[in-house]
CSV table of N, CA and C in Angstrom, one decimal:
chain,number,residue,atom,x,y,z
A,91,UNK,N,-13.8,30.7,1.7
A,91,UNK,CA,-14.4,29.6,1.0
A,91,UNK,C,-15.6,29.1,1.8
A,92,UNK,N,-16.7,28.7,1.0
A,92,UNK,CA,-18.2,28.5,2.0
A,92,UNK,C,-17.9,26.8,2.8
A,93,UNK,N,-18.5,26.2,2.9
A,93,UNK,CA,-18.7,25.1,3.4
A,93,UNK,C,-19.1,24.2,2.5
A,94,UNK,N,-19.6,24.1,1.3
A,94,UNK,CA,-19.1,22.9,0.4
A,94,UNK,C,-18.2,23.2,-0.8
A,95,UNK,N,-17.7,24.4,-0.6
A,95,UNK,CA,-16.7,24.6,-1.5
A,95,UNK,C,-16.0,23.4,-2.3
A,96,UNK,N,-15.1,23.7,-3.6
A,96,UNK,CA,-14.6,22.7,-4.8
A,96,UNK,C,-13.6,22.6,-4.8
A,97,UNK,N,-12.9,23.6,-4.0
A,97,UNK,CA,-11.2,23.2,-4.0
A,97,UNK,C,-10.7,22.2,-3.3
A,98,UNK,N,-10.3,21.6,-4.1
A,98,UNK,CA,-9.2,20.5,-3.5
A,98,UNK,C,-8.2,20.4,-2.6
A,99,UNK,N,-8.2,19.5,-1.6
A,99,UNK,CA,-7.4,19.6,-0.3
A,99,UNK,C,-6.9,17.8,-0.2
A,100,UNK,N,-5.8,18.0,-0.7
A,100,UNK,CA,-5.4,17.0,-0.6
A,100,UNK,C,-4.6,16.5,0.4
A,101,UNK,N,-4.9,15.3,1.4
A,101,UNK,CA,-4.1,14.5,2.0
A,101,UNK,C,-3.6,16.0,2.7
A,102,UNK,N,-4.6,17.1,3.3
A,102,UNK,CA,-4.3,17.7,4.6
A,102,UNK,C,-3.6,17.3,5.7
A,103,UNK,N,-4.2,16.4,6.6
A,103,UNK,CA,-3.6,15.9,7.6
A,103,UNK,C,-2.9,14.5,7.4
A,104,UNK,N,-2.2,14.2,6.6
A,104,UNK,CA,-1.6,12.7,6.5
A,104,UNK,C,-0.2,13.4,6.7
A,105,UNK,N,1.0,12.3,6.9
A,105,UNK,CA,2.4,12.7,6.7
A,105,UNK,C,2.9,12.1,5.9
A,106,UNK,N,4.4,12.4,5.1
A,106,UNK,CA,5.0,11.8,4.6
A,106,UNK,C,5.6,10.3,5.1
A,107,UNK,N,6.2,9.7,3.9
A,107,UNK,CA,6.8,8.3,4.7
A,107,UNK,C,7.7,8.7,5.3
A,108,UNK,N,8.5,7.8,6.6
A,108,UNK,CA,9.1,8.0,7.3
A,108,UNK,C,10.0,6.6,6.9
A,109,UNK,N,11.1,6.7,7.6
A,109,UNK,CA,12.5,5.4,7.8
A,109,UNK,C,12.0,4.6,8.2
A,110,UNK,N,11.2,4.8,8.9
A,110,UNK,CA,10.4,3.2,9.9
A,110,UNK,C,8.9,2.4,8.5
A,111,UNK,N,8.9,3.6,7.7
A,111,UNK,CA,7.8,3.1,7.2
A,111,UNK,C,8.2,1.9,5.7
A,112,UNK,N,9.4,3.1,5.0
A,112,UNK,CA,10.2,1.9,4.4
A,112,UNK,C,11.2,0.8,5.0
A,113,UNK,N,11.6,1.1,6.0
A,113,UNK,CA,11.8,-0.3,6.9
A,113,UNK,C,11.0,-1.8,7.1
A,114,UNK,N,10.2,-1.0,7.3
A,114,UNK,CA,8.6,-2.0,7.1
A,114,UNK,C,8.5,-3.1,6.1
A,115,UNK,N,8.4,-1.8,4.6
A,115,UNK,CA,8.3,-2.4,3.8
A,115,UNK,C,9.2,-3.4,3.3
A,116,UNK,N,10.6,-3.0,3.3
A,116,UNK,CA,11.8,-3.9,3.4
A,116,UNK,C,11.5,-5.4,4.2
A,117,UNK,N,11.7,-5.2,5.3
A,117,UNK,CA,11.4,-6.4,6.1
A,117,UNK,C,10.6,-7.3,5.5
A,118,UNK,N,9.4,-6.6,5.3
A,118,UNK,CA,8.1,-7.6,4.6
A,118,UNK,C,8.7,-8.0,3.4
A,119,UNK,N,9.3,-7.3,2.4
A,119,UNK,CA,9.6,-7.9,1.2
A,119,UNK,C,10.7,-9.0,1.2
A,120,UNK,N,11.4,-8.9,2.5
A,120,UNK,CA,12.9,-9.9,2.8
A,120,UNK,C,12.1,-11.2,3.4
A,121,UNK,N,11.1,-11.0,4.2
A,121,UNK,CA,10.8,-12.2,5.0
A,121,UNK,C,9.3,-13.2,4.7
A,122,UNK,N,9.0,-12.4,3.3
A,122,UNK,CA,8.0,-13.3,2.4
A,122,UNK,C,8.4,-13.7,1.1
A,123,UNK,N,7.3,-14.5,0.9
A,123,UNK,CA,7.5,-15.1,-0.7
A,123,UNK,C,7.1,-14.4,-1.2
A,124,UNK,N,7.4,-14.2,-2.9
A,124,UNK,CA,5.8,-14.2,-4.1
A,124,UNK,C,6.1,-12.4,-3.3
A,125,UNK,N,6.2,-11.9,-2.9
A,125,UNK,CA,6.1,-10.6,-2.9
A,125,UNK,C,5.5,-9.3,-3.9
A,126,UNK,N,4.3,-8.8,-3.8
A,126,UNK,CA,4.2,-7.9,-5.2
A,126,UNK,C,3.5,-6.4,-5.1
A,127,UNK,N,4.3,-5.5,-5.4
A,127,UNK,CA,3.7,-4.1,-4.6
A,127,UNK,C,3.0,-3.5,-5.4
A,128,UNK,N,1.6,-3.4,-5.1
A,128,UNK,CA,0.8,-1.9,-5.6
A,128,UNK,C,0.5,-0.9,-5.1
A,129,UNK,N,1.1,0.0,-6.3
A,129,UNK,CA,0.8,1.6,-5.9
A,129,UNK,C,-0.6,1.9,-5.5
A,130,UNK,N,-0.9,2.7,-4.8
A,130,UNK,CA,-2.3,3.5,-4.2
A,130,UNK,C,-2.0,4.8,-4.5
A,131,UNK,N,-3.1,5.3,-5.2
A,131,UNK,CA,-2.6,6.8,-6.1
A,131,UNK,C,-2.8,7.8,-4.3
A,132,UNK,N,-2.7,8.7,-4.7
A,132,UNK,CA,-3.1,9.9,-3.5
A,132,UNK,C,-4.3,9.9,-2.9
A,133,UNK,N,-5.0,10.4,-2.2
A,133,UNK,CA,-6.8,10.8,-1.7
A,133,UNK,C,-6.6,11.7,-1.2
A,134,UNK,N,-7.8,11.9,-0.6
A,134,UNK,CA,-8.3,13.2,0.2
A,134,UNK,C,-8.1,12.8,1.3
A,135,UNK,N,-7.6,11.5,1.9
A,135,UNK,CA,-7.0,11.1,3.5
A,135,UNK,C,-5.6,11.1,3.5
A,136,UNK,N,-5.1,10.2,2.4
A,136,UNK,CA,-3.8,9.4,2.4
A,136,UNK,C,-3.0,10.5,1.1
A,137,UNK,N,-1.4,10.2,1.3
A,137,UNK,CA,-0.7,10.6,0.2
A,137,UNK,C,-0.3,9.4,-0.1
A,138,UNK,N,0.6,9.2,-1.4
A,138,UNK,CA,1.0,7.7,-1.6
A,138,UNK,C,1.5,7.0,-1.2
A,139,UNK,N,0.8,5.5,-1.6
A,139,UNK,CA,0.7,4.8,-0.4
A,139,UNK,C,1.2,3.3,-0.9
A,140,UNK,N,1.6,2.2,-0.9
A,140,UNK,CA,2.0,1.3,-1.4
A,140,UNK,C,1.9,-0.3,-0.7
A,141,UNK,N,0.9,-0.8,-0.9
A,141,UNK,CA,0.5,-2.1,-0.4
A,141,UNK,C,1.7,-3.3,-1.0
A,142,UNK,N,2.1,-4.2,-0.1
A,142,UNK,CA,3.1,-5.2,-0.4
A,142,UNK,C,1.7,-6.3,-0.3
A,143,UNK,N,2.1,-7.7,-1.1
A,143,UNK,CA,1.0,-8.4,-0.9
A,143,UNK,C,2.1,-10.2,-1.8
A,144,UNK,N,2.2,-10.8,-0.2
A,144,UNK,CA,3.2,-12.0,-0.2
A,144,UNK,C,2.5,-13.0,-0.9
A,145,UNK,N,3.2,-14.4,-1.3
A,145,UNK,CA,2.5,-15.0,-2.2
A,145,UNK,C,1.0,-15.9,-1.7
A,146,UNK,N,1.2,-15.8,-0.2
A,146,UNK,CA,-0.7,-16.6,0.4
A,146,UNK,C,-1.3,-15.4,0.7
A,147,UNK,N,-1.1,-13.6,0.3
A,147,UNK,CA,-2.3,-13.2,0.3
A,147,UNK,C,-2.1,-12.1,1.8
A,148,UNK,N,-1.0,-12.5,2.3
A,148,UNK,CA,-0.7,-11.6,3.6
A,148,UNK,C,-0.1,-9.9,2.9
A,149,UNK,N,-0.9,-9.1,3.7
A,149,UNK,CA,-0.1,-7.9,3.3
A,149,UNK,C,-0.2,-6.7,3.9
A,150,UNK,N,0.3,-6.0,3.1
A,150,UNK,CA,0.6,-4.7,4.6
A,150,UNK,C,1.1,-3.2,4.0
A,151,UNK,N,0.3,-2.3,4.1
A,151,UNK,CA,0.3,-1.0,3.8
A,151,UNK,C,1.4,0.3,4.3
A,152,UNK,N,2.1,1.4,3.4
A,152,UNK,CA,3.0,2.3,4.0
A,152,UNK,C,2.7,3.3,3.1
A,153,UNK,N,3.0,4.5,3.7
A,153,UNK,CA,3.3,5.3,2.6
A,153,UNK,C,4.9,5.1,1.8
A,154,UNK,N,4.7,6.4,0.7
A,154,UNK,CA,5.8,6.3,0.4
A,154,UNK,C,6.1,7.9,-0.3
A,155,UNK,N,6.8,8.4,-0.4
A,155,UNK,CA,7.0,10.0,-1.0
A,155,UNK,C,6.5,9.7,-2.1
A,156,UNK,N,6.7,9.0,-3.2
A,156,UNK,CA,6.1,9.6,-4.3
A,156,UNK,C,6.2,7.9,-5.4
A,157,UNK,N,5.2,8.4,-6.7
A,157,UNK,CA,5.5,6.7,-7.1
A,157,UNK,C,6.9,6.9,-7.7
A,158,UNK,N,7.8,7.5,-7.8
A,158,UNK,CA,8.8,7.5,-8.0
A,158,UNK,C,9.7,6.9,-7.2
A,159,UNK,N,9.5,7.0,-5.8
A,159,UNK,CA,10.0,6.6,-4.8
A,159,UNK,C,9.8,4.9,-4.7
A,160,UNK,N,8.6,4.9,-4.9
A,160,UNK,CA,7.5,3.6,-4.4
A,160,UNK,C,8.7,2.3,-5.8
A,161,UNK,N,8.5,3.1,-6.9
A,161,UNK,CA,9.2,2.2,-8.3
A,161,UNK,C,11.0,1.8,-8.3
A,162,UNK,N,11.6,2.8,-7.5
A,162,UNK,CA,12.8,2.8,-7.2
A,162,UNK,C,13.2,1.6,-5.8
A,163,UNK,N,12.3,1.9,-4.8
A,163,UNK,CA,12.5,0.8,-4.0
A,163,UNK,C,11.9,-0.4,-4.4
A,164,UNK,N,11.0,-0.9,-5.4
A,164,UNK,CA,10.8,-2.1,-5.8
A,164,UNK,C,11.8,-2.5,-6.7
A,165,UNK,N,12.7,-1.9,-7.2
A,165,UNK,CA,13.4,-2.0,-8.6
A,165,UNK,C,14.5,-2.6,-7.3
A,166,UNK,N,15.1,-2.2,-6.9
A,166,UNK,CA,16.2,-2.6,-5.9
A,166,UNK,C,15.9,-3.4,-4.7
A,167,UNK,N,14.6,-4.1,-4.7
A,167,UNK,CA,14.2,-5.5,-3.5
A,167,UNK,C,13.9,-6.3,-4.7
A,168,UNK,N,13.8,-6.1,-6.0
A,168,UNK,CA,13.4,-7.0,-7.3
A,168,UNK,C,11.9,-7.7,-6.9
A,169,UNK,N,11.3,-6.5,-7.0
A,169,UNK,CA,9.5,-6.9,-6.8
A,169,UNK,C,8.9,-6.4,-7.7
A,170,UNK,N,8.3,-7.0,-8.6
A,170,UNK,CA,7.0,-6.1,-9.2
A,170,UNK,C,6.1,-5.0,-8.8
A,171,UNK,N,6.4,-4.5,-9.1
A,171,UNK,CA,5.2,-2.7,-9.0
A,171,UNK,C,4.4,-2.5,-10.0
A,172,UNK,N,2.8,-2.6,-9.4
A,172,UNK,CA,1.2,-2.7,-10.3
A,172,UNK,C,0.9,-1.5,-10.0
A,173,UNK,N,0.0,-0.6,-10.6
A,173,UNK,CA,-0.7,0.2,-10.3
A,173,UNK,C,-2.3,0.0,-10.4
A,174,UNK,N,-2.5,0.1,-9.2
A,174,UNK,CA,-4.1,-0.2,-8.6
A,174,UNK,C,-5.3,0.0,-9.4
A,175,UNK,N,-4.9,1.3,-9.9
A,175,UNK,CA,-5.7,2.0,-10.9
A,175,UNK,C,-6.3,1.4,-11.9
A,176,UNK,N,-4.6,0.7,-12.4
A,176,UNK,CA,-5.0,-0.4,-13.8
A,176,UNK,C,-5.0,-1.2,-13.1
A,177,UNK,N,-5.0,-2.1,-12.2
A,177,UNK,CA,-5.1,-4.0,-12.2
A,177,UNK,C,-5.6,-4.2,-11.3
A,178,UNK,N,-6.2,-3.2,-10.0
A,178,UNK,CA,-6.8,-3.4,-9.0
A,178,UNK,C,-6.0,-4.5,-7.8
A,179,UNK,N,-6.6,-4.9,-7.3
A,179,UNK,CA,-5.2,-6.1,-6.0
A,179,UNK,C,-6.0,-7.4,-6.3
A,180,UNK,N,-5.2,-8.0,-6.1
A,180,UNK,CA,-5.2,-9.6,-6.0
A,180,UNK,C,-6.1,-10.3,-5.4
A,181,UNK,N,-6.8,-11.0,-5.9
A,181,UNK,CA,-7.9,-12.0,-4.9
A,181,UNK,C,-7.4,-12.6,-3.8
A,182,UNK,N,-6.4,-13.2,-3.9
A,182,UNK,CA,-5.5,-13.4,-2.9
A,182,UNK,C,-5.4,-12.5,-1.4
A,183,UNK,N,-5.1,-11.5,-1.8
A,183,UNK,CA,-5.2,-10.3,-1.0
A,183,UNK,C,-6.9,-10.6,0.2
A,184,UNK,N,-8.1,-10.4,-1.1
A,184,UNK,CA,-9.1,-10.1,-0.3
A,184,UNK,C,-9.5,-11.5,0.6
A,185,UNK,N,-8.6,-12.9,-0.4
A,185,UNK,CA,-9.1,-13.9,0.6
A,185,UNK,C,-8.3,-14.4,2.2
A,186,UNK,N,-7.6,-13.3,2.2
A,186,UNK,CA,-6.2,-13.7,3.0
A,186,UNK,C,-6.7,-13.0,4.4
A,187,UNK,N,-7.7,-11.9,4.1
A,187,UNK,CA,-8.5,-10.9,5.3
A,187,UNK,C,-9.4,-11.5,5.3
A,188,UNK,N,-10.5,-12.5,4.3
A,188,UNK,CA,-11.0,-13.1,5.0
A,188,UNK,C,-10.7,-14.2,5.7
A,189,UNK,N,-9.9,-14.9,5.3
A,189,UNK,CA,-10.0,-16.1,6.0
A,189,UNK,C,-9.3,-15.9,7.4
A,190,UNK,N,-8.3,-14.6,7.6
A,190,UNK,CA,-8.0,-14.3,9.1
A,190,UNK,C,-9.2,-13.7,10.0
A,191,UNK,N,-10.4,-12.9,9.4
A,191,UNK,CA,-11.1,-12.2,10.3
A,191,UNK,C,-11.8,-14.0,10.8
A,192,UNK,N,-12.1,-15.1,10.0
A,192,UNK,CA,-12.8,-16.3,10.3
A,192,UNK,C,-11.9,-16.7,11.9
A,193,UNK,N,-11.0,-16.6,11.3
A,193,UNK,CA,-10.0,-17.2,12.4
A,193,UNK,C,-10.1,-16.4,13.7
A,194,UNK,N,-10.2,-15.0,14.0
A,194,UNK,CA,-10.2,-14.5,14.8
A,194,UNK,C,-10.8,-14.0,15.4
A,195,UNK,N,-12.4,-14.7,14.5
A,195,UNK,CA,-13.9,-14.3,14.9
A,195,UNK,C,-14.2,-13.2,14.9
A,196,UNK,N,-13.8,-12.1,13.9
A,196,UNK,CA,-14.3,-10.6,13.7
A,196,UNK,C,-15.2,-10.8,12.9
A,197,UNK,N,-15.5,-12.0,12.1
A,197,UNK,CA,-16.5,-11.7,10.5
A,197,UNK,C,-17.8,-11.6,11.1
């Protein structure tokens, strides 16, 4: 294959989710409010990936095997599951990184 070649290579170097990564997500969904997860389809970095996003806007990213996987563990922590695609993330979300980079003097 040349060097701009068209074939598709998907999420080469990423790994699958691991125990520690739905661990994660658990924790986060037991120890916030308002809790609400959106799917993140695949890329050409990441395989799927699933953003939790608590009710002031705090949140926090994992993979996950598949949206199958991602819909099953929200079904059984009783969280809502969006898909990105259609609803995009929460303002919430984007004002929650900003008002912490203000805080921590990164902006």
């Amino acid at each position: 294959m040349g060097l701009f070649s068209r074939r598709k290579r998907h999420a080469a170097w990423d790994r699958g989710s691991t125990r520690e990564d739905i661990k994660h997500l658990e924790e986060f969904t037991h120890s916030r409010t308002g809790v609400e997860a959106y799917l993140e389809p695949v890329t050409m970095a990441t395989e799927t990936t699933v953003v939790l996003v608590a009710a002031d806007g705090e949140w926090t990213r994992r993979r996950v095997e598949s949206p199958s996987e991602a819909a099953d563990l929200t079904r059984k922590w009783g969280i809502p599951l969006y898909d990105t695609q259609k609803v995009g993330y929460p303002p919430r979300m984007r004002e929650w990184t900003e008002r912490n980079k203000r805080e921590r003097g990164t902006l």
